XYZ file of C-alpha atoms in Angstrom:
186
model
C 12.621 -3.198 -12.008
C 14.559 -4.783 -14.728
C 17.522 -2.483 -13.942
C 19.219 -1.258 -10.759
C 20.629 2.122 -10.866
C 24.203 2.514 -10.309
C 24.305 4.017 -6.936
C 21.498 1.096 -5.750
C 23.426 -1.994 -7.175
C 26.313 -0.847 -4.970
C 23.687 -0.611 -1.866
C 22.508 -4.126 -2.826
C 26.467 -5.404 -3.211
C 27.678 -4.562 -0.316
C 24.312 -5.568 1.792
C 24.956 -8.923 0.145
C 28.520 -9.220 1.039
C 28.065 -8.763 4.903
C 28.469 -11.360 7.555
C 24.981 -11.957 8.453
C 22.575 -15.337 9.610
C 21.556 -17.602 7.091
C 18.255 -16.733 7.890
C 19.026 -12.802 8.692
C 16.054 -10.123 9.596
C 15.900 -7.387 6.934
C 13.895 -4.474 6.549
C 14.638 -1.492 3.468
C 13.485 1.411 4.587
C 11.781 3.940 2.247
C 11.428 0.970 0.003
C 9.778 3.127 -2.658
C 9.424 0.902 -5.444
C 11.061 -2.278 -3.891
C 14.270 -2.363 -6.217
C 16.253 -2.628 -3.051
C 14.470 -5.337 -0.721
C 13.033 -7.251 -3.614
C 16.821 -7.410 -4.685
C 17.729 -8.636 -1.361
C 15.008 -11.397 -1.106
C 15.346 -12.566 -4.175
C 19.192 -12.876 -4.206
C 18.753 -14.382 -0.433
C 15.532 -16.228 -0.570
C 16.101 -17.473 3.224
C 16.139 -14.154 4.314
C 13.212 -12.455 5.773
C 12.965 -9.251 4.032
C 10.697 -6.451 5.413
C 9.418 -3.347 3.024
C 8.726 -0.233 4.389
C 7.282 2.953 3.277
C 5.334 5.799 4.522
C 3.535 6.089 0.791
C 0.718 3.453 1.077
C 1.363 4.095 -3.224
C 4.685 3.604 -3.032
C 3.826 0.852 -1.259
C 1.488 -0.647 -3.400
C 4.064 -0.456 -6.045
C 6.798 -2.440 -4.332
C 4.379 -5.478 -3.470
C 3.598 -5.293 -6.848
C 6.921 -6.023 -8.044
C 7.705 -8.275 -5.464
C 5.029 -10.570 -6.585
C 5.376 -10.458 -10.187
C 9.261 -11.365 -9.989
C 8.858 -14.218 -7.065
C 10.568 -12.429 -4.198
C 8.459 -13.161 -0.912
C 8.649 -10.001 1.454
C 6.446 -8.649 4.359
C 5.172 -4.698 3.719
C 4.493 -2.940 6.084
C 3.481 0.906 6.125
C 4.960 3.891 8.277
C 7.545 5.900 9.260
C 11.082 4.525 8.758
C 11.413 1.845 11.638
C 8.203 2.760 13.265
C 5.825 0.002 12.058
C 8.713 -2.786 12.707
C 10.289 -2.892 16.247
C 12.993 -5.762 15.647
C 15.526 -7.031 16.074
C 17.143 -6.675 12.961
C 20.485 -8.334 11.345
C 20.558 -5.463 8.376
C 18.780 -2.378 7.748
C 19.168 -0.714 4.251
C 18.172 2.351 3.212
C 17.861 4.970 0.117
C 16.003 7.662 2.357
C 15.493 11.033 0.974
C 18.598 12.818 0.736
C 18.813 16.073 -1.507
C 19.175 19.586 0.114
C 15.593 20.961 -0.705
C 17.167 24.092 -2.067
C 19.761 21.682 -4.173
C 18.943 22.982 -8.166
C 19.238 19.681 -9.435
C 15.301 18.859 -7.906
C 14.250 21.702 -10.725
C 16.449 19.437 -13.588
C 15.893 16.366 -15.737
C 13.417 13.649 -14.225
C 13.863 14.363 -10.872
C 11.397 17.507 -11.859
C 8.868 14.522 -11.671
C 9.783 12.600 -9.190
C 7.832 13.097 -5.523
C 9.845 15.637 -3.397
C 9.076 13.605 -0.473
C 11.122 11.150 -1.650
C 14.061 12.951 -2.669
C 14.640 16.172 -0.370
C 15.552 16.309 3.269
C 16.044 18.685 5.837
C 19.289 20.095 7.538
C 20.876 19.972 4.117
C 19.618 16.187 2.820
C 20.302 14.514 6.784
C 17.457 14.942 8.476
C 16.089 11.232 7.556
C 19.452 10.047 7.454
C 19.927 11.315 11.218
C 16.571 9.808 12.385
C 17.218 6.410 10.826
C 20.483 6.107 12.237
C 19.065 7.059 15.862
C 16.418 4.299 15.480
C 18.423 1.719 14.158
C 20.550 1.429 16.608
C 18.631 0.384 19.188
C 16.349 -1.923 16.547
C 19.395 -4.481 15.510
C 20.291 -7.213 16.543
C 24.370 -7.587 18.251
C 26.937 -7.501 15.297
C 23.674 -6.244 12.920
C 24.756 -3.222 10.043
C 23.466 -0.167 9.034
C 23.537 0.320 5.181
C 22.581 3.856 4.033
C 22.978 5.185 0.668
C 23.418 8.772 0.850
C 24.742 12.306 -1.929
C 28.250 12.231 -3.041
C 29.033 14.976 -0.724
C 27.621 13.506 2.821
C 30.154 10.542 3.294
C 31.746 12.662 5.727
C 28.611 13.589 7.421
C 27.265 10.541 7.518
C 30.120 9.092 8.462
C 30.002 11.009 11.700
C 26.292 10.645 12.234
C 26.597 6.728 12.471
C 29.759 6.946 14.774
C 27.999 10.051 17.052
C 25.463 6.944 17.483
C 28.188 4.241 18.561
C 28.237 2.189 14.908
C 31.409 0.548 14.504
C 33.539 -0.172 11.675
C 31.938 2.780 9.765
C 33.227 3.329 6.474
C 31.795 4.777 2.863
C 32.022 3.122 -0.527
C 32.426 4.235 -4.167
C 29.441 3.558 -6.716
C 29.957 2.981 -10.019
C 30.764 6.531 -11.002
C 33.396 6.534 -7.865
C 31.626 9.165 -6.252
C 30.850 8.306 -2.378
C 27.414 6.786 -1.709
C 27.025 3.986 0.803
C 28.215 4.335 4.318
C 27.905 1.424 6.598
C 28.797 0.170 10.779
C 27.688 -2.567 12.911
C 26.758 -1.886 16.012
């Protein structure tokens, strides 16, 4: 937790540069460890910042860290937005998003990192398509979307969000300037 990866700090960046209440609604989605939310909540301490993760491990993990740096979240365990109904003001996500036959999941330490949390269906989408379906209807007027995604699905995501009605959807550049974050209000 002492570092954020490159393609995360520009996740938490832009998150933190959006228009949102003082005192926004915010839930991180396959929080895994917590790097993302506990960023948020401790960079926005009036924010109310939900964790979520289907691994009650993962889980474990994240409330872990939130407690031993100060950040005061909610966790709550299930299935993307399933186990929070809303409204929300910002919904981030780092959902699983490799192509389960991508070789890279057979290279370096992703060889030991849970597939669950790295591959997806329909070429690395699938949970990117179900969040976007749910969080539509789960924010709040005006409230974003913040996925982080491969270098290669800005395009694809891109149209997911505006096949759901998202406005103002556009991608950013990490660190490396490779595509990674694509974002819309609804």
């Amino acid at each position: 937790m002492n570092r954020i990866w490159p393609k995360k700090e520009t996740l938490v960046e832009k998150a933190l540069s959006l228009d949102v209440p003082a005192e926004a609604r915010v839930v991180d989605l396959g929080t895994g460890t917590g790097a993302i939310g506990v960023s948020l909540a401790l960079a926005r301490p009036d924010w109310h910042v939900t964790l979520v993760d289907l691994s009650e491990a993962a889980l474990q993990v994240a409330a872990d860290n939130a407690h031993r740096l100060g950040a005061a979240v909610t966790c709550l365990q299930g299935s993307w937005l399933s186990p929070c109904p809303g409204p929300f003001d910002l919904i981030v996500s780092n959902p699983p998003y490799i192509d389960p036959q991508d070789a890279h999941l057979e290279q370096g330490d992703l060889r030991f990192e849970p597939r669950s949390a790295l591959a997806a269906n329909d070429h690395g989408l699938a949970d990117l398509r179900v969040i976007a379906a749910q969080a539509h209807d789960t924010l709040a007027p005006g409230g974003w979307l913040v996925l982080e995604h491969g270098f290669d699905q800005g395009g694809a995501v891109r149209t997911l969000l505006g096949e759901r009605g998202f406005q103002d959807v556009t991608t950013r550049q990490d660190l490396e300037g490779r595509d990674r974050v694509t974002l819309g209000h609804v």
